[in-house]
PDB file of C-alpha atoms in Angstrom:
ATOM      1  CA  UNK A 610      -6.090   7.433   6.548  1.00  0.00           C
ATOM      2  CA  UNK A 611      -6.278   6.437   2.866  1.00  0.00           C
ATOM      3  CA  UNK A 612      -4.172   6.201  -0.271  1.00  0.00           C
ATOM      4  CA  UNK A 613      -4.176   9.498  -2.174  1.00  0.00           C
ATOM      5  CA  UNK A 614      -5.230   9.521  -5.828  1.00  0.00           C
ATOM      6  CA  UNK A 615      -3.268  10.402  -8.956  1.00  0.00           C
ATOM      7  CA  UNK A 616      -5.234  13.637  -9.304  1.00  0.00           C
ATOM      8  CA  UNK A 617      -4.412  14.630  -5.723  1.00  0.00           C
ATOM      9  CA  UNK A 618      -0.693  14.020  -6.334  1.00  0.00           C
ATOM     10  CA  UNK A 619      -0.849  16.339  -9.346  1.00  0.00           C
ATOM     11  CA  UNK A 620      -2.795  19.016  -7.472  1.00  0.00           C
ATOM     12  CA  UNK A 621      -0.515  18.993  -4.425  1.00  0.00           C
ATOM     13  CA  UNK A 622       2.784  18.318  -6.176  1.00  0.00           C
ATOM     14  CA  UNK A 623       2.625  20.495  -9.287  1.00  0.00           C
ATOM     15  CA  UNK A 624       5.191  22.950  -7.876  1.00  0.00           C
ATOM     16  CA  UNK A 625       7.147  20.476  -5.685  1.00  0.00           C
ATOM     17  CA  UNK A 626      10.848  19.712  -6.034  1.00  0.00           C
ATOM     18  CA  UNK A 627      10.590  16.822  -3.553  1.00  0.00           C
ATOM     19  CA  UNK A 628       7.885  14.398  -2.441  1.00  0.00           C
ATOM     20  CA  UNK A 629       7.819  12.112   0.598  1.00  0.00           C
ATOM     21  CA  UNK A 630       5.791   9.238  -0.786  1.00  0.00           C
ATOM     22  CA  UNK A 631       3.707   6.265   0.237  1.00  0.00           C
ATOM     23  CA  UNK A 632       2.383   3.666  -2.216  1.00  0.00           C
ATOM     24  CA  UNK A 633       0.234   6.035  -4.278  1.00  0.00           C
ATOM     25  CA  UNK A 634       0.784   5.853  -8.081  1.00  0.00           C
ATOM     26  CA  UNK A 635       3.632   7.813  -9.669  1.00  0.00           C
ATOM     27  CA  UNK A 636       2.974   6.823 -13.273  1.00  0.00           C
ATOM     28  CA  UNK A 637       4.515   8.515 -16.313  1.00  0.00           C
ATOM     29  CA  UNK A 638       1.309  10.515 -16.719  1.00  0.00           C
ATOM     30  CA  UNK A 639       1.366  11.713 -13.089  1.00  0.00           C
ATOM     31  CA  UNK A 640       5.085  12.556 -13.213  1.00  0.00           C
ATOM     32  CA  UNK A 641       4.597  14.504 -16.448  1.00  0.00           C
ATOM     33  CA  UNK A 642       2.497  16.989 -14.454  1.00  0.00           C
ATOM     34  CA  UNK A 643       5.280  17.482 -11.879  1.00  0.00           C
ATOM     35  CA  UNK A 644       7.824  19.531 -13.883  1.00  0.00           C
ATOM     36  CA  UNK A 645      10.015  20.642 -10.943  1.00  0.00           C
ATOM     37  CA  UNK A 646      10.334  17.258  -9.239  1.00  0.00           C
ATOM     38  CA  UNK A 647      13.885  16.174  -8.349  1.00  0.00           C
ATOM     39  CA  UNK A 648      13.306  13.447  -5.765  1.00  0.00           C
ATOM     40  CA  UNK A 649      10.673  10.919  -4.620  1.00  0.00           C
ATOM     41  CA  UNK A 650      11.555   9.664  -1.134  1.00  0.00           C
ATOM     42  CA  UNK A 651       9.566   6.558  -0.167  1.00  0.00           C
ATOM     43  CA  UNK A 652       8.491   5.890   3.403  1.00  0.00           C
ATOM     44  CA  UNK A 653       9.040   2.162   2.986  1.00  0.00           C
ATOM     45  CA  UNK A 654      10.932  -0.180   0.702  1.00  0.00           C
ATOM     46  CA  UNK A 655       8.842  -0.974  -2.418  1.00  0.00           C
ATOM     47  CA  UNK A 656       9.189   1.393  -5.374  1.00  0.00           C
ATOM     48  CA  UNK A 657       6.990  -0.553  -7.817  1.00  0.00           C
ATOM     49  CA  UNK A 658       4.382   2.251  -7.619  1.00  0.00           C
ATOM     50  CA  UNK A 659       6.853   4.558  -9.399  1.00  0.00           C
ATOM     51  CA  UNK A 660       7.541   4.491 -13.155  1.00  0.00           C
ATOM     52  CA  UNK A 661      11.271   4.039 -12.663  1.00  0.00           C
ATOM     53  CA  UNK A 662      12.310   4.239 -16.318  1.00  0.00           C
ATOM     54  CA  UNK A 663      10.485   7.550 -16.795  1.00  0.00           C
ATOM     55  CA  UNK A 664      11.863   8.877 -13.500  1.00  0.00           C
ATOM     56  CA  UNK A 665      15.381   7.981 -14.677  1.00  0.00           C
ATOM     57  CA  UNK A 666      14.749   9.732 -17.990  1.00  0.00           C
ATOM     58  CA  UNK A 667      13.660  12.834 -16.061  1.00  0.00           C
ATOM     59  CA  UNK A 668      16.651  12.449 -13.674  1.00  0.00           C
ATOM     60  CA  UNK A 669      14.271  12.184 -10.697  1.00  0.00           C
ATOM     61  CA  UNK A 670      16.102  10.511  -7.812  1.00  0.00           C
ATOM     62  CA  UNK A 671      14.275   7.708  -5.966  1.00  0.00           C
ATOM     63  CA  UNK A 672      15.097   6.900  -2.349  1.00  0.00           C
ATOM     64  CA  UNK A 673      13.597   4.405   0.103  1.00  0.00           C
ATOM     65  CA  UNK A 674      14.037   3.067   3.649  1.00  0.00           C
ATOM     66  CA  UNK A 675      14.853  -0.652   3.206  1.00  0.00           C
ATOM     67  CA  UNK A 676      16.451  -1.406   6.568  1.00  0.00           C
ATOM     68  CA  UNK A 677      13.763   0.078   8.821  1.00  0.00           C
ATOM     69  CA  UNK A 678      11.054  -2.293   7.561  1.00  0.00           C
ATOM     70  CA  UNK A 679      12.896  -5.517   8.415  1.00  0.00           C
ATOM     71  CA  UNK A 680      12.002  -5.873  12.106  1.00  0.00           C
ATOM     72  CA  UNK A 681       8.269  -5.050  11.913  1.00  0.00           C
ATOM     73  CA  UNK A 682       7.692  -7.332   8.904  1.00  0.00           C
ATOM     74  CA  UNK A 683       9.635 -10.203  10.489  1.00  0.00           C
ATOM     75  CA  UNK A 684       7.650  -9.899  13.727  1.00  0.00           C
ATOM     76  CA  UNK A 685       4.323  -9.942  11.847  1.00  0.00           C
ATOM     77  CA  UNK A 686       5.380 -13.023   9.867  1.00  0.00           C
ATOM     78  CA  UNK A 687       6.209 -14.842  13.101  1.00  0.00           C
ATOM     79  CA  UNK A 688       2.895 -13.713  14.609  1.00  0.00           C
ATOM     80  CA  UNK A 689       0.938 -15.061  11.623  1.00  0.00           C
ATOM     81  CA  UNK A 690       2.793 -18.373  11.706  1.00  0.00           C
ATOM     82  CA  UNK A 691       2.135 -18.894  15.425  1.00  0.00           C
ATOM     83  CA  UNK A 692      -1.485 -17.731  15.046  1.00  0.00           C
ATOM     84  CA  UNK A 693      -2.168 -20.385  12.416  1.00  0.00           C
ATOM     85  CA  UNK A 694      -0.189 -23.167  14.084  1.00  0.00           C
ATOM     86  CA  UNK A 695      -1.940 -22.674  17.421  1.00  0.00           C
ATOM     87  CA  UNK A 696      -5.273 -21.533  15.888  1.00  0.00           C
ATOM     88  CA  UNK A 697      -5.366 -18.342  17.974  1.00  0.00           C
ATOM     89  CA  UNK A 698      -7.775 -16.397  15.758  1.00  0.00           C
ATOM     90  CA  UNK A 699     -10.039 -19.431  15.404  1.00  0.00           C
ATOM     91  CA  UNK A 700     -10.168 -20.006  19.175  1.00  0.00           C
ATOM     92  CA  UNK A 701     -10.714 -16.296  19.854  1.00  0.00           C
ATOM     93  CA  UNK A 702     -13.714 -16.229  17.522  1.00  0.00           C
ATOM     94  CA  UNK A 703     -15.127 -19.413  19.063  1.00  0.00           C
ATOM     95  CA  UNK A 704     -14.824 -18.111  22.634  1.00  0.00           C
ATOM     96  CA  UNK A 705     -16.415 -14.798  21.605  1.00  0.00           C
ATOM     97  CA  UNK A 706     -19.281 -16.823  20.119  1.00  0.00           C
ATOM     98  CA  UNK A 707     -19.685 -18.573  23.510  1.00  0.00           C
ATOM     99  CA  UNK A 708     -18.397 -21.852  22.044  1.00  0.00           C
ATOM    100  CA  UNK A 709     -15.854 -23.570  24.324  1.00  0.00           C
ATOM    101  CA  UNK A 710     -14.255 -25.741  21.637  1.00  0.00           C
ATOM    102  CA  UNK A 711     -10.658 -26.950  21.530  1.00  0.00           C
ATOM    103  CA  UNK A 712      -8.895 -27.531  18.227  1.00  0.00           C
ATOM    104  CA  UNK A 713      -5.533 -29.279  18.181  1.00  0.00           C
ATOM    105  CA  UNK A 714      -2.639 -27.098  17.053  1.00  0.00           C
ATOM    106  CA  UNK A 715       0.922 -27.789  15.967  1.00  0.00           C
ATOM    107  CA  UNK A 716       4.445 -26.906  17.036  1.00  0.00           C
ATOM    108  CA  UNK A 717       6.785 -24.808  14.911  1.00  0.00           C
ATOM    109  CA  UNK A 718       9.690 -26.892  16.257  1.00  0.00           C
ATOM    110  CA  UNK A 719      10.789 -29.476  13.696  1.00  0.00           C
ATOM    111  CA  UNK A 720       8.667 -28.097  10.864  1.00  0.00           C
ATOM    112  CA  UNK A 721      10.161 -27.395   7.438  1.00  0.00           C
ATOM    113  CA  UNK A 722       9.694 -23.756   6.462  1.00  0.00           C
ATOM    114  CA  UNK A 723      10.201 -22.679   2.868  1.00  0.00           C
ATOM    115  CA  UNK A 724      11.326 -19.071   2.384  1.00  0.00           C
ATOM    116  CA  UNK A 725      10.792 -17.707  -1.117  1.00  0.00           C
ATOM    117  CA  UNK A 726      13.182 -14.795  -1.524  1.00  0.00           C
ATOM    118  CA  UNK A 727      16.233 -14.207   0.677  1.00  0.00           C
ATOM    119  CA  UNK A 728      16.661 -10.473   0.660  1.00  0.00           C
ATOM    120  CA  UNK A 729      17.026  -8.590   3.943  1.00  0.00           C
ATOM    121  CA  UNK A 730      13.661  -9.728   5.328  1.00  0.00           C
ATOM    122  CA  UNK A 731      13.880 -13.297   4.000  1.00  0.00           C
ATOM    123  CA  UNK A 732      17.318 -13.712   5.590  1.00  0.00           C
ATOM    124  CA  UNK A 733      16.227 -12.346   8.982  1.00  0.00           C
ATOM    125  CA  UNK A 734      13.101 -14.495   9.228  1.00  0.00           C
ATOM    126  CA  UNK A 735      15.102 -17.571   8.138  1.00  0.00           C
ATOM    127  CA  UNK A 736      17.678 -17.005  10.882  1.00  0.00           C
ATOM    128  CA  UNK A 737      15.022 -16.576  13.575  1.00  0.00           C
ATOM    129  CA  UNK A 738      13.046 -19.625  12.452  1.00  0.00           C
ATOM    130  CA  UNK A 739      16.218 -21.713  12.582  1.00  0.00           C
ATOM    131  CA  UNK A 740      16.869 -20.543  16.154  1.00  0.00           C
ATOM    132  CA  UNK A 741      13.295 -21.549  17.037  1.00  0.00           C
ATOM    133  CA  UNK A 742      13.951 -25.102  15.878  1.00  0.00           C
ATOM    134  CA  UNK A 743      12.501 -25.062  12.362  1.00  0.00           C
ATOM    135  CA  UNK A 744      14.289 -26.527   9.335  1.00  0.00           C
ATOM    136  CA  UNK A 745      14.546 -23.737   6.775  1.00  0.00           C
ATOM    137  CA  UNK A 746      14.895 -24.259   3.035  1.00  0.00           C
ATOM    138  CA  UNK A 747      15.100 -21.256   0.744  1.00  0.00           C
ATOM    139  CA  UNK A 748      14.672 -20.335  -2.894  1.00  0.00           C
ATOM    140  CA  UNK A 749      16.169 -17.303  -4.588  1.00  0.00           C
ATOM    141  CA  UNK A 750      17.229 -16.487  -8.138  1.00  0.00           C
ATOM    142  CA  UNK A 751      20.535 -15.281  -6.698  1.00  0.00           C
ATOM    143  CA  UNK A 752      21.336 -17.544  -3.725  1.00  0.00           C
ATOM    144  CA  UNK A 753      23.704 -16.308  -1.023  1.00  0.00           C
ATOM    145  CA  UNK A 754      25.440 -19.608  -0.292  1.00  0.00           C
ATOM    146  CA  UNK A 755      27.934 -18.143   2.177  1.00  0.00           C
ATOM    147  CA  UNK A 756      25.091 -16.782   4.327  1.00  0.00           C
ATOM    148  CA  UNK A 757      23.134 -20.040   4.017  1.00  0.00           C
ATOM    149  CA  UNK A 758      26.081 -22.194   5.095  1.00  0.00           C
ATOM    150  CA  UNK A 759      26.793 -20.041   8.152  1.00  0.00           C
ATOM    151  CA  UNK A 760      23.122 -20.211   9.260  1.00  0.00           C
ATOM    152  CA  UNK A 761      22.372 -23.910   8.591  1.00  0.00           C
ATOM    153  CA  UNK A 762      19.944 -23.040   5.801  1.00  0.00           C
ATOM    154  CA  UNK A 763      19.683 -24.954   2.524  1.00  0.00           C
ATOM    155  CA  UNK A 764      18.800 -23.532  -0.871  1.00  0.00           C
ATOM    156  CA  UNK A 765      16.632 -25.724  -3.061  1.00  0.00           C
ATOM    157  CA  UNK A 766      14.782 -25.573  -6.357  1.00  0.00           C
ATOM    158  CA  UNK A 767      11.371 -23.916  -6.343  1.00  0.00           C
ATOM    159  CA  UNK A 768       9.689 -27.257  -7.023  1.00  0.00           C
ATOM    160  CA  UNK A 769      11.380 -28.991  -4.071  1.00  0.00           C
ATOM    161  CA  UNK A 770      10.558 -26.085  -1.738  1.00  0.00           C
ATOM    162  CA  UNK A 771       6.866 -26.301  -2.673  1.00  0.00           C
ATOM    163  CA  UNK A 772       6.869 -30.092  -2.277  1.00  0.00           C
ATOM    164  CA  UNK A 773       8.707 -30.361   1.054  1.00  0.00           C
ATOM    165  CA  UNK A 774       7.583 -27.325   3.093  1.00  0.00           C
ATOM    166  CA  UNK A 775       5.101 -27.440   5.966  1.00  0.00           C
ATOM    167  CA  UNK A 776       5.010 -23.631   5.974  1.00  0.00           C
ATOM    168  CA  UNK A 777       5.761 -21.327   3.025  1.00  0.00           C
ATOM    169  CA  UNK A 778       6.458 -17.604   3.400  1.00  0.00           C
ATOM    170  CA  UNK A 779       6.876 -15.184   0.497  1.00  0.00           C
ATOM    171  CA  UNK A 780       9.527 -12.461   0.639  1.00  0.00           C
ATOM    172  CA  UNK A 781       9.909 -11.427  -2.997  1.00  0.00           C
ATOM    173  CA  UNK A 782      10.839  -7.876  -3.910  1.00  0.00           C
ATOM    174  CA  UNK A 783       8.072  -6.270  -6.001  1.00  0.00           C
ATOM    175  CA  UNK A 784       8.928  -5.154  -9.533  1.00  0.00           C
ATOM    176  CA  UNK A 785       5.628  -3.689 -10.705  1.00  0.00           C
ATOM    177  CA  UNK A 786       5.051  -6.601 -13.133  1.00  0.00           C
ATOM    178  CA  UNK A 787       3.866  -9.188 -10.642  1.00  0.00           C
ATOM    179  CA  UNK A 788       2.421 -12.516 -11.778  1.00  0.00           C
ATOM    180  CA  UNK A 789       1.191 -15.281  -9.456  1.00  0.00           C
ATOM    181  CA  UNK A 790       4.031 -17.438  -8.160  1.00  0.00           C
ATOM    182  CA  UNK A 791       1.534 -19.668  -6.395  1.00  0.00           C
ATOM    183  CA  UNK A 792      -1.482 -20.852  -8.342  1.00  0.00           C
ATOM    184  CA  UNK A 793      -3.541 -24.023  -8.773  1.00  0.00           C
ATOM    185  CA  UNK A 794      -0.616 -26.033 -10.173  1.00  0.00           C
ATOM    186  CA  UNK A 795       1.767 -25.008  -7.386  1.00  0.00           C
ATOM    187  CA  UNK A 796      -0.799 -25.669  -4.639  1.00  0.00           C
ATOM    188  CA  UNK A 797      -1.452 -29.127  -6.070  1.00  0.00           C
ATOM    189  CA  UNK A 798       2.259 -29.935  -5.692  1.00  0.00           C
ATOM    190  CA  UNK A 799       2.364 -28.900  -2.008  1.00  0.00           C
ATOM    191  CA  UNK A 800       1.951 -31.081   1.064  1.00  0.00           C
ATOM    192  CA  UNK A 801      -1.575 -31.465   2.365  1.00  0.00           C
ATOM    193  CA  UNK A 802      -1.958 -29.223   5.398  1.00  0.00           C
ATOM    194  CA  UNK A 803       0.580 -26.608   4.312  1.00  0.00           C
ATOM    195  CA  UNK A 804       0.453 -23.083   5.777  1.00  0.00           C
ATOM    196  CA  UNK A 805       1.070 -20.101   3.463  1.00  0.00           C
ATOM    197  CA  UNK A 806       2.162 -16.630   4.608  1.00  0.00           C
ATOM    198  CA  UNK A 807       2.208 -13.572   2.326  1.00  0.00           C
ATOM    199  CA  UNK A 808       3.428 -10.166   3.501  1.00  0.00           C
ATOM    200  CA  UNK A 809       5.002  -9.278   0.145  1.00  0.00           C
ATOM    201  CA  UNK A 810       2.472  -8.407  -2.599  1.00  0.00           C
ATOM    202  CA  UNK A 811      -1.021  -9.767  -3.238  1.00  0.00           C
ATOM    203  CA  UNK A 812      -0.318 -10.497  -6.893  1.00  0.00           C
ATOM    204  CA  UNK A 813       2.127 -13.242  -5.996  1.00  0.00           C
ATOM    205  CA  UNK A 814      -0.742 -15.604  -5.069  1.00  0.00           C
ATOM    206  CA  UNK A 815      -3.753 -16.514  -7.207  1.00  0.00           C
ATOM    207  CA  UNK A 816      -6.536 -15.699  -4.723  1.00  0.00           C
ATOM    208  CA  UNK A 817      -9.087 -18.014  -6.358  1.00  0.00           C
ATOM    209  CA  UNK A 818      -6.664 -20.958  -6.184  1.00  0.00           C
ATOM    210  CA  UNK A 819      -5.826 -20.040  -2.582  1.00  0.00           C
ATOM    211  CA  UNK A 820      -9.521 -19.921  -1.643  1.00  0.00           C
ATOM    212  CA  UNK A 821     -10.108 -23.341  -3.217  1.00  0.00           C
ATOM    213  CA  UNK A 822      -7.082 -24.796  -1.402  1.00  0.00           C
ATOM    214  CA  UNK A 823      -8.241 -23.394   1.944  1.00  0.00           C
ATOM    215  CA  UNK A 824     -11.832 -24.576   1.401  1.00  0.00           C
ATOM    216  CA  UNK A 825     -10.730 -28.172   0.826  1.00  0.00           C
ATOM    217  CA  UNK A 826      -8.089 -27.895   3.598  1.00  0.00           C
ATOM    218  CA  UNK A 827      -5.347 -28.882   1.159  1.00  0.00           C
ATOM    219  CA  UNK A 828      -3.989 -25.644   2.639  1.00  0.00           C
ATOM    220  CA  UNK A 829      -4.386 -25.750   6.422  1.00  0.00           C
ATOM    221  CA  UNK A 830      -4.160 -22.009   6.863  1.00  0.00           C
ATOM    222  CA  UNK A 831      -3.130 -18.734   5.265  1.00  0.00           C
ATOM    223  CA  UNK A 832      -1.750 -15.602   6.878  1.00  0.00           C
ATOM    224  CA  UNK A 833      -2.209 -12.624   4.558  1.00  0.00           C
ATOM    225  CA  UNK A 834      -1.284  -8.978   4.931  1.00  0.00           C
ATOM    226  CA  UNK A 835      -1.487  -8.113   1.215  1.00  0.00           C
ATOM    227  CA  UNK A 836      -4.115  -8.611  -1.477  1.00  0.00           C
ATOM    228  CA  UNK A 837      -4.560  -8.035  -5.206  1.00  0.00           C
ATOM    229  CA  UNK A 838      -7.207  -5.393  -4.515  1.00  0.00           C
ATOM    230  CA  UNK A 839      -7.068  -3.342  -1.326  1.00  0.00           C
ATOM    231  CA  UNK A 840      -9.213  -2.844   0.712  1.00  0.00           C
ATOM    232  CA  UNK A 841      -9.966  -6.565   0.391  1.00  0.00           C
ATOM    233  CA  UNK A 842     -13.534  -7.835   0.868  1.00  0.00           C
ATOM    234  CA  UNK A 843     -13.287 -11.095  -1.105  1.00  0.00           C
ATOM    235  CA  UNK A 844     -14.334 -14.664  -0.368  1.00  0.00           C
ATOM    236  CA  UNK A 845     -11.285 -15.539   1.751  1.00  0.00           C
ATOM    237  CA  UNK A 846     -12.686 -13.489   4.655  1.00  0.00           C
ATOM    238  CA  UNK A 847     -15.517 -16.035   4.951  1.00  0.00           C
ATOM    239  CA  UNK A 848     -13.108 -18.803   5.972  1.00  0.00           C
ATOM    240  CA  UNK A 849     -12.101 -19.819   9.508  1.00  0.00           C
ATOM    241  CA  UNK A 850      -8.592 -21.072   8.702  1.00  0.00           C
ATOM    242  CA  UNK A 851      -7.092 -17.667   7.926  1.00  0.00           C
ATOM    243  CA  UNK A 852      -5.399 -14.826   9.790  1.00  0.00           C
ATOM    244  CA  UNK A 853      -5.888 -11.570   7.896  1.00  0.00           C
ATOM    245  CA  UNK A 854      -4.380  -8.117   8.461  1.00  0.00           C
ATOM    246  CA  UNK A 855      -5.009  -4.965   6.354  1.00  0.00           C
ATOM    247  CA  UNK A 856      -1.497  -4.325   4.920  1.00  0.00           C
ATOM    248  CA  UNK A 857       0.018  -3.325   8.267  1.00  0.00           C
ATOM    249  CA  UNK A 858       3.342  -5.209   8.201  1.00  0.00           C
ATOM    250  CA  UNK A 859       5.398  -2.059   8.791  1.00  0.00           C
ATOM    251  CA  UNK A 860       2.759  -0.269  10.852  1.00  0.00           C
ATOM    252  CA  UNK A 861       4.263  -0.033  14.314  1.00  0.00           C
ATOM    253  CA  UNK A 862       4.673   3.242  16.144  1.00  0.00           C
ATOM    254  CA  UNK A 863       8.424   2.789  16.422  1.00  0.00           C
ATOM    255  CA  UNK A 864       9.127   1.750  12.832  1.00  0.00           C
ATOM    256  CA  UNK A 865       6.810   4.320  11.219  1.00  0.00           C
ATOM    257  CA  UNK A 866       8.481   7.154  13.116  1.00  0.00           C
ATOM    258  CA  UNK A 867      11.926   5.889  12.093  1.00  0.00           C
ATOM    259  CA  UNK A 868      10.822   5.420   8.454  1.00  0.00           C
ATOM    260  CA  UNK A 869       9.365   8.933   8.242  1.00  0.00           C
ATOM    261  CA  UNK A 870      12.497  10.429   9.816  1.00  0.00           C
ATOM    262  CA  UNK A 871      14.764   8.519   7.440  1.00  0.00           C
ATOM    263  CA  UNK A 872      12.641   9.369   4.378  1.00  0.00           C
ATOM    264  CA  UNK A 873      12.804  13.060   5.306  1.00  0.00           C
ATOM    265  CA  UNK A 874      16.571  12.863   5.747  1.00  0.00           C
ATOM    266  CA  UNK A 875      16.926  11.073   2.397  1.00  0.00           C
ATOM    267  CA  UNK A 876      14.975  13.851   0.701  1.00  0.00           C
ATOM    268  CA  UNK A 877      17.070  16.569   2.303  1.00  0.00           C
ATOM    269  CA  UNK A 878      20.268  14.769   1.313  1.00  0.00           C
ATOM    270  CA  UNK A 879      19.218  14.695  -2.356  1.00  0.00           C
ATOM    271  CA  UNK A 880      17.999  18.314  -2.430  1.00  0.00           C
TER     272      UNK A 880
END
């Protein structure tokens, strides 16, 4: 029910040849106390919690489960988008407070959605949004033009995506050296009333700049599943125009079981 500490990894893994891992820290210092380790098998996709250069030096194999996470993350992204467009969380809280108030929402149909990062998840969400009637523009350092052409999706520059999108969703692969991609300058360049979704990593958005944008309603709403510090108890929770989840994008019964099964199989294959 919590993330284990570096000391607990050392205590439990000191004689291990394989570890089935979550997002706990496998730094050089931690790995140096695991002399028999041959494989770290992640239940999930991100491996930025592992010192990859040191693991390579030690010839420790790293495995993950990239395909299993696609469906649950995509479904949560869609849920957050619809929640904010139709103000579901806001209306729920009002009704619970015995306030029968109606706030006008918006359709997804016809909106321009900017997808930052077109890996497996970015591609899938782009395809579904297109089928739902949205206009999707994408940004990626390594654009897949063949895929984009066959799915009626346009790649653009980062600046144009920020300027033209009604909804922006981040799908960047973490590297372990994250810097904010969206800060005060980027928010200033966006449309008034933009919606921002982040299910990638908290560090990709400057939380202070996001709070300021939400407070002034330059940003209409934000759907967040990830935060710089987790658990998150910061100022954004005080706002009404947000939909917040506690890093649960892959947490469905079906996907977790499949991820754990695949991670176990990956470990056995290496050993």
